[in-house]
Amino acid sequence: MRRYPTVWDFIVERRSQLLINGFNHVYLVFLAVVFATIIAVAIAILVTRLPKLEPVANAVSAIGLTIPSFALIGLLIPVSKIGDGTAIIAVTFYAVLPILRNAVVGLQGVSPTLLESAKGMGMSEFTSLYKVRIPMAWPVILAGIRVSTQMSMGIAAIAAYVLGPGLGTFIFTGLTGYGGANAFNNVFVATVAIIVLALILDLLLIILGRLTISKGIRVA
């Protein structure tokens, strides 16, 4: 009777590649979320300065989440070609959406009284932004970043379709080799690894929140 490799055998035999792909997966998500945070906060600042743009930002966020990831990648390939570039653009696109919504809500929720006080103290618009508005909105923005990071961990697996980095390579290998000796192991191990890494990243973001959110505005 033919013996198929166990999950443990699979992990032991491919531990080096799993570690490399796991690191690349996290790195892809990290870069995408950093870029997404910068883009989302910049747009949110613009929206709060020009309230007429808020419906547009909300519509873009809602519509963007309905675009299938494979369809987006298909649209990007003719422009950014196959490789890491397409992968990071696609993940960044989806990562922006939850952060944008929270950033708009967070910045709009800053008390006008605080802003007037800052202005009365002689703060410029820019100084008030980074010393008052963004710190006050940061808990809400960070909540969006946490959601974005978890979502991006799953979306990043699709990067393997365009030869991008990450654990998605194992998943696609398992799916294309369905019925083979390691088909299940490829999919199962990569999926569990993505979940574990996502939980670790979320824990790190919680710690980041503890370190960066003032105790006076910390919810918990």
mmCIF file of C-alpha atoms in Angstrom:
data_model
loop_
_atom_site.group_PDB
_atom_site.id
_atom_site.type_symbol
_atom_site.label_atom_id
_atom_site.label_comp_id
_atom_site.label_asym_id
_atom_site.label_seq_id
_atom_site.Cartn_x
_atom_site.Cartn_y
_atom_site.Cartn_z
ATOM 1 C CA MET A 1 0.000 0.000 0.000
ATOM 2 C CA ARG A 2 1.377 3.376 -1.009
ATOM 3 C CA ARG A 3 2.233 5.660 1.934
ATOM 4 C CA TYR A 4 1.649 9.375 1.495
ATOM 5 C CA PRO A 5 3.919 11.823 3.357
ATOM 6 C CA THR A 6 2.415 13.119 6.592
ATOM 7 C CA VAL A 7 1.995 16.833 7.287
ATOM 8 C CA TRP A 8 4.922 16.675 9.706
ATOM 9 C CA ASP A 9 7.121 14.960 7.112
ATOM 10 C CA PHE A 10 6.192 17.677 4.639
ATOM 11 C CA ILE A 11 7.094 20.455 7.104
ATOM 12 C CA VAL A 12 10.431 18.865 8.001
ATOM 13 C CA GLU A 13 11.406 18.268 4.370
ATOM 14 C CA ARG A 14 10.490 21.781 3.273
ATOM 15 C CA ARG A 15 11.134 23.794 6.415
ATOM 16 C CA SER A 16 13.719 26.050 4.764
ATOM 17 C CA GLN A 17 11.440 26.938 1.867
ATOM 18 C CA LEU A 18 8.499 27.410 4.219
ATOM 19 C CA LEU A 19 10.519 29.852 6.326
ATOM 20 C CA ILE A 20 11.692 31.782 3.262
ATOM 21 C CA ASN A 21 8.219 31.951 1.741
ATOM 22 C CA GLY A 22 6.693 32.819 5.105
ATOM 23 C CA PHE A 23 9.121 35.707 5.541
ATOM 24 C CA ASN A 24 8.461 36.925 1.993
ATOM 25 C CA HIS A 25 4.719 36.703 2.590
ATOM 26 C CA VAL A 26 4.921 38.844 5.717
ATOM 27 C CA TYR A 27 7.311 41.277 4.035
ATOM 28 C CA LEU A 28 4.936 41.704 1.082
ATOM 29 C CA VAL A 29 2.037 42.435 3.445
ATOM 30 C CA PHE A 30 4.173 44.764 5.573
ATOM 31 C CA LEU A 31 5.194 46.860 2.567
ATOM 32 C CA ALA A 32 1.666 46.918 1.197
ATOM 33 C CA VAL A 33 0.137 48.020 4.517
ATOM 34 C CA VAL A 34 2.793 50.725 5.025
ATOM 35 C CA PHE A 35 2.160 52.113 1.530
ATOM 36 C CA ALA A 36 -1.597 51.778 2.042
ATOM 37 C CA THR A 37 -1.473 53.649 5.357
ATOM 38 C CA ILE A 38 0.416 56.567 3.815
ATOM 39 C CA ILE A 39 -1.975 56.727 0.849
ATOM 40 C CA ALA A 40 -5.122 56.321 2.957
ATOM 41 C CA VAL A 41 -4.182 58.930 5.564
ATOM 42 C CA ALA A 42 -3.187 61.412 2.844
ATOM 43 C CA ILE A 43 -6.547 60.929 1.107
ATOM 44 C CA ALA A 44 -8.390 61.143 4.440
ATOM 45 C CA ILE A 45 -6.699 64.466 5.239
ATOM 46 C CA LEU A 46 -7.776 65.758 1.831
ATOM 47 C CA VAL A 47 -11.338 64.538 2.420
ATOM 48 C CA THR A 48 -11.556 66.293 5.795
ATOM 49 C CA ARG A 49 -10.361 69.521 4.156
ATOM 50 C CA LEU A 50 -12.828 69.091 1.276
ATOM 51 C CA PRO A 51 -15.969 67.421 2.728
ATOM 52 C CA LYS A 52 -17.554 67.164 -0.742
ATOM 53 C CA LEU A 53 -15.051 64.396 -1.499
ATOM 54 C CA GLU A 54 -16.288 62.154 1.333
ATOM 55 C CA PRO A 55 -19.056 60.446 -0.714
ATOM 56 C CA VAL A 56 -16.513 59.769 -3.451
ATOM 57 C CA ALA A 57 -14.050 58.233 -0.977
ATOM 58 C CA ASN A 58 -16.790 56.068 0.541
ATOM 59 C CA ALA A 59 -17.951 54.936 -2.896
ATOM 60 C CA VAL A 60 -14.412 54.047 -3.963
ATOM 61 C CA SER A 61 -13.930 52.034 -0.746
ATOM 62 C CA ALA A 62 -17.193 50.162 -1.238
ATOM 63 C CA ILE A 63 -16.683 49.448 -4.942
ATOM 64 C CA GLY A 64 -13.019 48.539 -4.496
ATOM 65 C CA LEU A 65 -13.857 45.713 -2.107
ATOM 66 C CA THR A 66 -16.203 44.150 -4.671
ATOM 67 C CA ILE A 67 -13.484 43.766 -7.330
ATOM 68 C CA PRO A 68 -12.294 40.126 -7.406
ATOM 69 C CA SER A 69 -8.563 39.888 -6.727
ATOM 70 C CA PHE A 70 -7.974 37.719 -9.802
ATOM 71 C CA ALA A 71 -9.753 40.287 -11.974
ATOM 72 C CA LEU A 72 -7.615 43.107 -10.571
ATOM 73 C CA ILE A 73 -4.442 41.124 -11.185
ATOM 74 C CA GLY A 74 -5.611 40.432 -14.738
ATOM 75 C CA LEU A 75 -6.034 44.166 -15.299
ATOM 76 C CA LEU A 76 -2.611 44.941 -13.826
ATOM 77 C CA ILE A 77 -0.551 42.365 -15.735
ATOM 78 C CA PRO A 78 -0.498 44.296 -19.058
ATOM 79 C CA VAL A 79 0.778 47.367 -17.180
ATOM 80 C CA SER A 80 3.031 46.076 -14.396
ATOM 81 C CA LYS A 81 3.840 42.649 -15.900
ATOM 82 C CA ILE A 82 4.197 39.371 -14.020
ATOM 83 C CA GLY A 83 6.240 39.537 -10.805
ATOM 84 C CA ASP A 84 6.559 41.250 -7.456
ATOM 85 C CA GLY A 85 5.416 44.640 -8.749
ATOM 86 C CA THR A 86 1.947 43.426 -9.676
ATOM 87 C CA ALA A 87 1.672 41.549 -6.382
ATOM 88 C CA ILE A 88 2.452 44.567 -4.211
ATOM 89 C CA ILE A 89 0.188 46.893 -6.224
ATOM 90 C CA ALA A 90 -2.744 44.486 -5.905
ATOM 91 C CA VAL A 91 -2.279 43.919 -2.168
ATOM 92 C CA THR A 92 -1.768 47.645 -1.545
ATOM 93 C CA PHE A 93 -4.968 48.460 -3.434
ATOM 94 C CA TYR A 94 -7.067 46.275 -1.150
ATOM 95 C CA ALA A 95 -5.115 47.310 1.952
ATOM 96 C CA VAL A 96 -5.968 50.986 1.393
ATOM 97 C CA LEU A 97 -9.739 50.517 1.605
ATOM 98 C CA PRO A 98 -10.303 49.649 5.311
ATOM 99 C CA ILE A 99 -7.666 52.149 6.442
ATOM 100 C CA LEU A 100 -9.194 54.918 4.344
ATOM 101 C CA ARG A 101 -12.624 54.481 5.890
ATOM 102 C CA ASN A 102 -11.251 54.498 9.419
ATOM 103 C CA ALA A 103 -8.902 57.392 8.757
ATOM 104 C CA VAL A 104 -11.768 59.564 7.503
ATOM 105 C CA VAL A 105 -13.919 58.655 10.520
ATOM 106 C CA GLY A 106 -11.027 59.170 12.934
ATOM 107 C CA LEU A 107 -9.995 62.566 11.601
ATOM 108 C CA GLN A 108 -13.575 63.786 11.401
ATOM 109 C CA GLY A 109 -14.134 62.683 14.989
ATOM 110 C CA VAL A 110 -11.513 65.005 16.460
ATOM 111 C CA SER A 111 -13.231 67.595 18.642
ATOM 112 C CA PRO A 112 -13.460 71.050 16.998
ATOM 113 C CA THR A 113 -12.800 72.494 20.466
ATOM 114 C CA LEU A 114 -9.380 70.847 20.542
ATOM 115 C CA LEU A 115 -8.587 72.183 17.101
ATOM 116 C CA GLU A 116 -9.635 75.680 18.123
ATOM 117 C CA SER A 117 -7.466 75.406 21.248
ATOM 118 C CA ALA A 118 -4.512 74.326 19.113
ATOM 119 C CA LYS A 119 -5.105 77.264 16.798
ATOM 120 C CA GLY A 120 -5.341 79.606 19.802
ATOM 121 C CA MET A 121 -1.951 78.328 20.994
ATOM 122 C CA GLY A 122 -0.446 79.482 17.722
ATOM 123 C CA MET A 123 -0.176 76.080 16.046
ATOM 124 C CA SER A 124 -0.093 76.103 12.263
ATOM 125 C CA GLU A 125 -2.406 73.832 10.273
ATOM 126 C CA PHE A 126 0.426 71.360 9.728
ATOM 127 C CA THR A 127 1.531 71.375 13.378
ATOM 128 C CA SER A 128 -2.056 70.882 14.516
ATOM 129 C CA LEU A 129 -2.358 67.977 12.099
ATOM 130 C CA TYR A 130 0.553 65.913 13.397
ATOM 131 C CA LYS A 131 0.362 66.989 17.044
ATOM 132 C CA VAL A 132 -3.404 66.932 17.589
ATOM 133 C CA ARG A 133 -5.516 65.477 14.783
ATOM 134 C CA ILE A 134 -3.498 62.413 13.821
ATOM 135 C CA PRO A 135 -2.674 61.391 17.446
ATOM 136 C CA MET A 136 -6.366 61.720 18.383
ATOM 137 C CA ALA A 137 -7.467 59.760 15.316
ATOM 138 C CA TRP A 138 -4.685 57.175 15.626
ATOM 139 C CA PRO A 139 -6.697 54.553 17.614
ATOM 140 C CA VAL A 140 -9.339 54.466 14.879
ATOM 141 C CA ILE A 141 -6.719 54.465 12.113
ATOM 142 C CA LEU A 142 -4.843 51.628 13.816
ATOM 143 C CA ALA A 143 -8.052 49.600 14.025
ATOM 144 C CA GLY A 144 -8.316 49.983 10.248
ATOM 145 C CA ILE A 145 -4.688 48.935 9.846
ATOM 146 C CA ARG A 146 -5.369 45.769 11.857
ATOM 147 C CA VAL A 147 -8.317 44.861 9.636
ATOM 148 C CA SER A 148 -6.288 45.689 6.543
ATOM 149 C CA THR A 149 -3.369 43.531 7.660
ATOM 150 C CA GLN A 150 -5.547 40.481 8.298
ATOM 151 C CA MET A 151 -7.269 40.894 4.937
ATOM 152 C CA SER A 152 -3.958 41.431 3.138
ATOM 153 C CA MET A 153 -2.493 38.206 4.539
ATOM 154 C CA GLY A 154 -5.161 36.276 2.656
ATOM 155 C CA ILE A 155 -5.026 38.360 -0.508
ATOM 156 C CA ALA A 156 -1.224 38.071 -0.633
ATOM 157 C CA ALA A 157 -1.623 34.347 -1.292
ATOM 158 C CA ILE A 158 -2.985 35.253 -4.738
ATOM 159 C CA ALA A 159 0.433 36.813 -5.502
ATOM 160 C CA ALA A 160 1.659 33.361 -6.493
ATOM 161 C CA TYR A 161 -0.545 33.604 -9.576
ATOM 162 C CA VAL A 162 1.788 36.285 -10.955
ATOM 163 C CA LEU A 163 4.934 34.626 -9.576
ATOM 164 C CA GLY A 164 4.943 36.956 -6.591
ATOM 165 C CA PRO A 165 6.483 36.072 -3.224
ATOM 166 C CA GLY A 166 4.808 34.286 -0.348
ATOM 167 C CA LEU A 167 3.112 31.141 0.830
ATOM 168 C CA GLY A 168 0.589 31.237 -1.996
ATOM 169 C CA THR A 169 3.119 29.248 -4.049
ATOM 170 C CA PHE A 170 2.455 26.190 -1.890
ATOM 171 C CA ILE A 171 -1.311 26.647 -2.189
ATOM 172 C CA PHE A 172 -1.237 26.894 -5.984
ATOM 173 C CA THR A 173 1.143 23.929 -6.181
ATOM 174 C CA GLY A 174 -1.269 21.877 -4.121
ATOM 175 C CA LEU A 175 -4.296 22.917 -6.175
ATOM 176 C CA THR A 176 -2.633 22.256 -9.518
ATOM 177 C CA GLY A 177 -1.363 18.890 -8.269
ATOM 178 C CA TYR A 178 -4.722 17.802 -6.845
ATOM 179 C CA GLY A 179 -4.654 14.100 -6.098
ATOM 180 C CA GLY A 180 -0.885 13.973 -5.822
ATOM 181 C CA ALA A 181 1.118 12.837 -2.816
ATOM 182 C CA ASN A 182 1.599 16.315 -1.332
ATOM 183 C CA ALA A 183 -1.407 18.187 -2.721
ATOM 184 C CA PHE A 184 -3.211 18.327 0.621
ATOM 185 C CA ASN A 185 -0.025 19.044 2.567
ATOM 186 C CA ASN A 186 0.859 21.997 0.350
ATOM 187 C CA VAL A 187 -2.521 23.647 0.802
ATOM 188 C CA PHE A 188 -3.005 22.770 4.472
ATOM 189 C CA VAL A 189 0.444 23.787 5.725
ATOM 190 C CA ALA A 190 0.485 27.068 3.780
ATOM 191 C CA THR A 191 -3.040 27.971 4.920
ATOM 192 C CA VAL A 192 -2.283 27.275 8.579
ATOM 193 C CA ALA A 193 1.001 29.185 8.300
ATOM 194 C CA ILE A 194 -0.828 32.223 6.886
ATOM 195 C CA ILE A 195 -3.349 32.124 9.742
ATOM 196 C CA VAL A 196 -0.615 31.839 12.388
ATOM 197 C CA LEU A 197 1.438 34.646 10.852
ATOM 198 C CA ALA A 198 -1.685 36.834 10.617
ATOM 199 C CA LEU A 199 -2.361 36.319 14.334
ATOM 200 C CA ILE A 200 1.257 37.173 15.170
ATOM 201 C CA LEU A 201 1.068 40.379 13.121
ATOM 202 C CA ASP A 202 -2.182 41.324 14.835
ATOM 203 C CA LEU A 203 -0.543 40.802 18.231
ATOM 204 C CA LEU A 204 2.343 43.048 17.181
ATOM 205 C CA LEU A 205 -0.134 45.738 16.113
ATOM 206 C CA ILE A 206 -1.869 45.493 19.481
ATOM 207 C CA ILE A 207 1.504 46.019 21.152
ATOM 208 C CA LEU A 208 2.158 48.941 18.796
ATOM 209 C CA GLY A 209 -1.127 50.444 19.913
ATOM 210 C CA ARG A 210 -0.146 50.100 23.578
ATOM 211 C CA LEU A 211 3.111 51.892 22.856
ATOM 212 C CA THR A 212 1.756 54.671 20.642
ATOM 213 C CA ILE A 213 -1.735 55.466 21.931
ATOM 214 C CA SER A 214 -1.919 57.896 24.832
ATOM 215 C CA LYS A 215 -3.443 56.387 27.979
ATOM 216 C CA GLY A 216 -5.932 59.262 28.043
ATOM 217 C CA ILE A 217 -7.598 58.137 24.795
ATOM 218 C CA ARG A 218 -6.923 54.401 24.972
ATOM 219 C CA VAL A 219 -10.143 52.411 24.913
ATOM 220 C CA ALA A 220 -8.717 49.269 26.507
#
